[in-house]
mmCIF file of C-alpha atoms in Angstrom:
data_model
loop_
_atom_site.group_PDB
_atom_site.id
_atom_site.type_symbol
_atom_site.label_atom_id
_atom_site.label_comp_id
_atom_site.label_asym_id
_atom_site.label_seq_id
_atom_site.Cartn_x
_atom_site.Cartn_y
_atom_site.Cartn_z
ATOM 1 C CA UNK H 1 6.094 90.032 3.400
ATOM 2 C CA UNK H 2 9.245 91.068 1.368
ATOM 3 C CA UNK H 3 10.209 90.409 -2.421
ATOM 4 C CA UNK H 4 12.125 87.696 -1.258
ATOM 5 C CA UNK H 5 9.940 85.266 1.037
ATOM 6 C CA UNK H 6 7.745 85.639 -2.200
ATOM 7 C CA UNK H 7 10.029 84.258 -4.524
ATOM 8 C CA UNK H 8 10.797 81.870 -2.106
ATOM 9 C CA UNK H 9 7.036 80.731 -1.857
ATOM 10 C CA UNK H 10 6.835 80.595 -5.681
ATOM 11 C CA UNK H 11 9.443 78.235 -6.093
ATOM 12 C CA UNK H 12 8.362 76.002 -3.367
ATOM 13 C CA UNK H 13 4.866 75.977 -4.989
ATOM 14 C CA UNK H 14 6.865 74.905 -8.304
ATOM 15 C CA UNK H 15 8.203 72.186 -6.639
ATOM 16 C CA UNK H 16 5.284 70.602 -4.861
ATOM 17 C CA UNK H 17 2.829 70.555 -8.289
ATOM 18 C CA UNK H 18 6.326 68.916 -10.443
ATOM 19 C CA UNK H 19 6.423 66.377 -7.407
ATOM 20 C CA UNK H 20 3.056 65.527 -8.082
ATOM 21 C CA UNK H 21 2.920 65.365 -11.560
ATOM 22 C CA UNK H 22 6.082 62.797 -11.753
ATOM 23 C CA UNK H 23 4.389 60.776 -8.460
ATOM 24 C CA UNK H 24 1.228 60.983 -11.518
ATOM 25 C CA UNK H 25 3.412 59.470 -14.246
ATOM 26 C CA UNK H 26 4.788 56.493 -12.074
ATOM 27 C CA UNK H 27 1.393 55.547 -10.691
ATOM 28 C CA UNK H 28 -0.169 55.161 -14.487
ATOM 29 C CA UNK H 29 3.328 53.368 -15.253
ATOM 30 C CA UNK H 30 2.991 50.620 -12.287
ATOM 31 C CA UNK H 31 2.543 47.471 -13.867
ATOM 32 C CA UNK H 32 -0.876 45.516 -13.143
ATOM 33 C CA UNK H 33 -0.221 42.868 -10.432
ATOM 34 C CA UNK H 34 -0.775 39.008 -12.112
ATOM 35 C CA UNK H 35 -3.272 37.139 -11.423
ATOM 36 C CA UNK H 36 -2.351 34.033 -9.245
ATOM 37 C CA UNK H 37 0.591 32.811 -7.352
ATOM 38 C CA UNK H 38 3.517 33.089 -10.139
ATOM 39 C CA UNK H 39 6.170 31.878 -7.597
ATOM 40 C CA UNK H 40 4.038 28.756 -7.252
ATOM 41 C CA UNK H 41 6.027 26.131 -9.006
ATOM 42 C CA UNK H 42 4.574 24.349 -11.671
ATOM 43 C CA UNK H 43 6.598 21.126 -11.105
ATOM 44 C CA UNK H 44 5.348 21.244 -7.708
ATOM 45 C CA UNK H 45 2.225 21.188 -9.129
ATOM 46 C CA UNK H 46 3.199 18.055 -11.325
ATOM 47 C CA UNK H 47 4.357 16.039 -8.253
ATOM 48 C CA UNK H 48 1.216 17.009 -6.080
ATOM 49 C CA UNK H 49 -1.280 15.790 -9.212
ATOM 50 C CA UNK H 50 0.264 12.953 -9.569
ATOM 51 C CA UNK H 51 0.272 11.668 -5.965
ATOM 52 C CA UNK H 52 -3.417 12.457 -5.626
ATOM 53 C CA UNK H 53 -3.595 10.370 -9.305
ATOM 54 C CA UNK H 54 -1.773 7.136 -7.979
ATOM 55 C CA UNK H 55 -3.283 8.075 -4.329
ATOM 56 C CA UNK H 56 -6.195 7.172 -5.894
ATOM 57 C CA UNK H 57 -5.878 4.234 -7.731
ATOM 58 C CA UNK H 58 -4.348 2.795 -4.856
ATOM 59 C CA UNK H 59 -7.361 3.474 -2.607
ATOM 60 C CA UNK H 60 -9.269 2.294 -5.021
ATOM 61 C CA UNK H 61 -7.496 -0.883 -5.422
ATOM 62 C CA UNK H 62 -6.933 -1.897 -1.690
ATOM 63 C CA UNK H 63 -9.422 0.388 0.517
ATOM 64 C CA UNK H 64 -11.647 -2.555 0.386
ATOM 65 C CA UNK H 65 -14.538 0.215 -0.055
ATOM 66 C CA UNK H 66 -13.062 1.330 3.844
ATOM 67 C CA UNK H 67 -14.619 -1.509 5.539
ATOM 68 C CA UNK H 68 -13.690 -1.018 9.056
ATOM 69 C CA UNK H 69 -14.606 -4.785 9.479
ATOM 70 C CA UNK H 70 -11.767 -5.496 7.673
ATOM 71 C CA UNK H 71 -9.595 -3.625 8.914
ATOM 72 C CA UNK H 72 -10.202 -5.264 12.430
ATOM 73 C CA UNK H 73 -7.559 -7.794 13.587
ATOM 74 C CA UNK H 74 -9.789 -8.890 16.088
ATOM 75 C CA UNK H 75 -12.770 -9.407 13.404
ATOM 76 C CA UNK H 76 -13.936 -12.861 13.331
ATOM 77 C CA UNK H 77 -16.015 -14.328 9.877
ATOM 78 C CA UNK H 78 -19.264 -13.730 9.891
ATOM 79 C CA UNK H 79 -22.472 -14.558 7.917
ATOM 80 C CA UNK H 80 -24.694 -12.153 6.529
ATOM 81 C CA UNK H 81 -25.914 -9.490 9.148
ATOM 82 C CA UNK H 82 -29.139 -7.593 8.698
ATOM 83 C CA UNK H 83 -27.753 -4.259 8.104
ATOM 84 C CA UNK H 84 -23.842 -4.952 7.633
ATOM 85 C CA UNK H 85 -21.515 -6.820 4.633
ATOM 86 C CA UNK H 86 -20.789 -10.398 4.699
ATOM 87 C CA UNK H 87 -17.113 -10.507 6.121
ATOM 88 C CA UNK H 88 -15.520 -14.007 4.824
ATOM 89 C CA UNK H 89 -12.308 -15.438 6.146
ATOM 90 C CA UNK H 90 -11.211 -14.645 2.659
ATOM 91 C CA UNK H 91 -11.240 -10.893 3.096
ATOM 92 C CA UNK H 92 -9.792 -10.979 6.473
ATOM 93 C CA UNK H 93 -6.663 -13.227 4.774
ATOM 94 C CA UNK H 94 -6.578 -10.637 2.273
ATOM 95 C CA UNK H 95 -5.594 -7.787 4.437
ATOM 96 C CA UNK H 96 -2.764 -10.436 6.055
ATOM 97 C CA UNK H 97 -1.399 -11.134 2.911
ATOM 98 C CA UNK H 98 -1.169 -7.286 1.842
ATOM 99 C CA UNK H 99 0.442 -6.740 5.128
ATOM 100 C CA UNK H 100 3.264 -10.115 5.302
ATOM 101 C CA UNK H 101 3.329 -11.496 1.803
ATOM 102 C CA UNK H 102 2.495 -9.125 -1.107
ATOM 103 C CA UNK H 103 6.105 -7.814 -1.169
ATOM 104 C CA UNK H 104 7.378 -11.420 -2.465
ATOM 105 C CA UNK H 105 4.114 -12.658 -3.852
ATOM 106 C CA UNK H 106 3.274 -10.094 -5.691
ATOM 107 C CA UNK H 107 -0.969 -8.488 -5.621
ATOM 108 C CA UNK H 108 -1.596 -10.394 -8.174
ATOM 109 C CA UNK H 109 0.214 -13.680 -6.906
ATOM 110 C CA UNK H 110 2.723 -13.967 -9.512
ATOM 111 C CA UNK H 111 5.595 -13.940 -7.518
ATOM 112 C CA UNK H 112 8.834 -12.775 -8.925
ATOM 113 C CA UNK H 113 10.158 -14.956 -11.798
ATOM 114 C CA UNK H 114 13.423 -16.376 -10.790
ATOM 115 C CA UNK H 115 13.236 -14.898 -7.113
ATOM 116 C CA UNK H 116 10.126 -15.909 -5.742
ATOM 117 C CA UNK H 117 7.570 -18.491 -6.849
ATOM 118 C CA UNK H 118 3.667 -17.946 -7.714
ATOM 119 C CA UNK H 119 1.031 -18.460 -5.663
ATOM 120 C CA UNK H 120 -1.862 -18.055 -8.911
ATOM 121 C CA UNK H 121 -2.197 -21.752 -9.893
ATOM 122 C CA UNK H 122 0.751 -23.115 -7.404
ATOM 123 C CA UNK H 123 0.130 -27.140 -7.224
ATOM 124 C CA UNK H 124 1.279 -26.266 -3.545
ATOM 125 C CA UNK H 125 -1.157 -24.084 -2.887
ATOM 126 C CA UNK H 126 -3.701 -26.048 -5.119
ATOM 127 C CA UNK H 127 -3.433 -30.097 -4.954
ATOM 128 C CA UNK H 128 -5.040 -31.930 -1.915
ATOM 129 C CA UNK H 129 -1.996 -34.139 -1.326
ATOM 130 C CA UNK H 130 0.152 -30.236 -0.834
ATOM 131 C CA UNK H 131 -3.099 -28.893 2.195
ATOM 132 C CA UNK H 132 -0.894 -29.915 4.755
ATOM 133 C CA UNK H 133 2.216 -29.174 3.455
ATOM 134 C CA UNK H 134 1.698 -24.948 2.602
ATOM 135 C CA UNK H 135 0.587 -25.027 6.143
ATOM 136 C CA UNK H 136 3.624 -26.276 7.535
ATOM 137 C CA UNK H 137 5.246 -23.607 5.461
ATOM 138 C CA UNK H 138 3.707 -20.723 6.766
ATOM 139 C CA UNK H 139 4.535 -22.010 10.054
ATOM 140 C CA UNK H 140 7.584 -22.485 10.000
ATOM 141 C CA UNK H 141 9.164 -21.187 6.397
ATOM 142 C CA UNK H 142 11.039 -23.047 4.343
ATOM 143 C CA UNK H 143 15.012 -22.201 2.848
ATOM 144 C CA UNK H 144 16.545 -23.897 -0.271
ATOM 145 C CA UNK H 145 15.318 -25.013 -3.895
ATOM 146 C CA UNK H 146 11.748 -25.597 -5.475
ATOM 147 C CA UNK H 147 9.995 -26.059 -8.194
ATOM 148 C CA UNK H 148 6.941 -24.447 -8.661
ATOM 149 C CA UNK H 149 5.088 -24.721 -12.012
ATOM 150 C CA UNK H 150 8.100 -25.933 -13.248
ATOM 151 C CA UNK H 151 10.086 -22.951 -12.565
ATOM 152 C CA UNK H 152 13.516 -23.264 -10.193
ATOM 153 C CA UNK H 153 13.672 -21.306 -7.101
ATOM 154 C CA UNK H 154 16.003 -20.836 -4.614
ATOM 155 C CA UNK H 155 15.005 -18.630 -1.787
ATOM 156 C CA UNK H 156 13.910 -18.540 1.840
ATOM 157 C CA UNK H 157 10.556 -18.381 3.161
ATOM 158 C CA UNK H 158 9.532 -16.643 6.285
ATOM 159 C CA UNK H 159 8.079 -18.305 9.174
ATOM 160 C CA UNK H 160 5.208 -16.608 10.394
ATOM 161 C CA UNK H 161 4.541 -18.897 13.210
ATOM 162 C CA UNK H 162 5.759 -16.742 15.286
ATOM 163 C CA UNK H 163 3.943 -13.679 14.166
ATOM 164 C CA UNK H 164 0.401 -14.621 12.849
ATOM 165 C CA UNK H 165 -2.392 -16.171 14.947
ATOM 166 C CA UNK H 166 -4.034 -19.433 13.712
ATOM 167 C CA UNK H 167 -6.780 -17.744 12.436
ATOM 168 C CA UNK H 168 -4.480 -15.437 10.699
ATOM 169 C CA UNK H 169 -2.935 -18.206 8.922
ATOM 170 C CA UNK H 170 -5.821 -20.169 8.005
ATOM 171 C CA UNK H 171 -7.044 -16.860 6.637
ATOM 172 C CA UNK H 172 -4.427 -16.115 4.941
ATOM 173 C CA UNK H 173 -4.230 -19.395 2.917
ATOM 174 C CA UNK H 174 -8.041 -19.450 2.408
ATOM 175 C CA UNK H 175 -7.459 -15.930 0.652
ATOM 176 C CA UNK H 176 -4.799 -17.378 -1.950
ATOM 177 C CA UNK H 177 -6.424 -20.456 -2.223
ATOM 178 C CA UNK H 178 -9.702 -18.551 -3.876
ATOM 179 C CA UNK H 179 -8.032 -15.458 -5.401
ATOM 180 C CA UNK H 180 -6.414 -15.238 -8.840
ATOM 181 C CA UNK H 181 -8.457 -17.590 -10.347
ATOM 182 C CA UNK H 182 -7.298 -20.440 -7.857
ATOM 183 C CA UNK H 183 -10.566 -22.536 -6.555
ATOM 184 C CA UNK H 184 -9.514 -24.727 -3.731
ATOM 185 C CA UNK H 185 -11.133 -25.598 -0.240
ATOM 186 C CA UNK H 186 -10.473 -23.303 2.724
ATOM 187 C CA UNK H 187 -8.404 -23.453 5.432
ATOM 188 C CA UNK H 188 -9.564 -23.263 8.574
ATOM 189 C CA UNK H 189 -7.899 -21.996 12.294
ATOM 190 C CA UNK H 190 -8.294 -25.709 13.967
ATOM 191 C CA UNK H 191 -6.328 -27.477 10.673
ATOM 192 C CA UNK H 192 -3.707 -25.106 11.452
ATOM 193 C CA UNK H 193 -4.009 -24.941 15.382
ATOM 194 C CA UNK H 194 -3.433 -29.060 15.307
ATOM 195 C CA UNK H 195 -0.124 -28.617 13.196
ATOM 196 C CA UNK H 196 1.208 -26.532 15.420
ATOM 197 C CA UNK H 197 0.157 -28.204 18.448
ATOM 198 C CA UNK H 198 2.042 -31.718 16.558
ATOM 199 C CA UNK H 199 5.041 -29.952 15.194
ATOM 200 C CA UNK H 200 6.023 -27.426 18.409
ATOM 201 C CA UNK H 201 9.172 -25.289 17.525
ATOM 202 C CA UNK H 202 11.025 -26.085 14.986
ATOM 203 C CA UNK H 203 13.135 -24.549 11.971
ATOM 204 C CA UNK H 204 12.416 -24.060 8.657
ATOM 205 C CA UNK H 205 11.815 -26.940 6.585
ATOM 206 C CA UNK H 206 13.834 -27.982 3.005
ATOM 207 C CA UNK H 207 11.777 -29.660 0.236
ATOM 208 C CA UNK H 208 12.912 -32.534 0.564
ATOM 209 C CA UNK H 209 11.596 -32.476 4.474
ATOM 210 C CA UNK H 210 8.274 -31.072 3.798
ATOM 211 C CA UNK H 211 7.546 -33.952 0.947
ATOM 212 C CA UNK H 212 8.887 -36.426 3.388
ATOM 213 C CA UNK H 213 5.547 -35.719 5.781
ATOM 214 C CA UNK H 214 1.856 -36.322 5.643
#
């Protein structure tokens, strides 16, 4: 080997070890990698806490502890089994009014002051001489002014004839009839069925119609 491949080889060598030692220095220089997900975004976060929050209270509010019985269209009322709950017309009417009437009516049967009237302590939905008359409503809505608890309205109400069964309807009106502290006899499919077999088709009814009849 000559004088010069060995100075070659030497300075190589020199190279390789000052390589290593710099490759050294930036390994004990390399930042620790943070714990967790730092891209995750925290308002993300926020939103997805607070739907499981109000998730929740909403379950809890209308799940009805998940009765599947209730949640049957086709359930009928039915006393006490052995093993199963006691399902009451009330309960089914309660999932038909969450589904066709809560919007206006409000959960807790308040209605919408100035908009749409109460059903919590309505003399409609209350006095004797009115059991005919919030069944004919249902059935066939009603359009135009009323008083209700001595508050105005002026709004239309949806006929449902059309869409709910009889024992939907009585249902229905036996659930607001015994909710929000209102205590008055229920409803049942054959009061309904014979209004509707008397009446046919028809429109929707004003006040001043509706008071007019039986």
């Amino acid at each position: 080997m000559s004088s010069e491949n060995h100075s070659h080889l030497e300075q190589s060598g020199a190279s390789d070890e000052s390589i290593q030692q710099v490759h050294a220095r930036l390994q004990s220089n390399k930042p620790e990698k943070a714990e967790g997900n730092p891209r995750f975004p925290l308002v993300l976060l926020g939103i997805m806490c607070c739907a499981i929050f109000f998730g929740s209270v909403y379950l809890a509010h209308y799940s009805a502890h998940f009765d599947a019985a209730i949640y049957n269209e086709n359930q009928k009322p039915s006393k006490q089994a052995a093993t199963g709950p006691v399902i009451t017309p009330a309960m089914l009417g309660k999932r038909v009014f969450t589904a066709n009437c809560m919007t206006c009516h409000q959960a807790t049967g308040q209605g919408v002051p100035g908009v749409y009237p109460p059903l919590a302590g309505s003399e409609f939905v209350l006095d004797p001489k009115h059991e005919k008359h919030i069944i004919k409503i249902v059935l066939f809505g009603l359009n135009g002014p009323i008083t209700v608890k001595g508050q105005n309205f002026n709004s239309a109400m949806t006929p449902f004839g059309g869409i709910l069964k009889d024992d939907q309807i009585a249902n229905v009106l036996t659930y607001i009839r015994s909710d929000w502290g209102n205590n008055a006899p229920a409803i049942t499919p054959e009061q309904v069925a014979a209004i509707r077999a008397e009446l046919g088709a028809r429109g929707p009814w004003t006040v001043e119609e509706l008071l007019k009849t039986p």
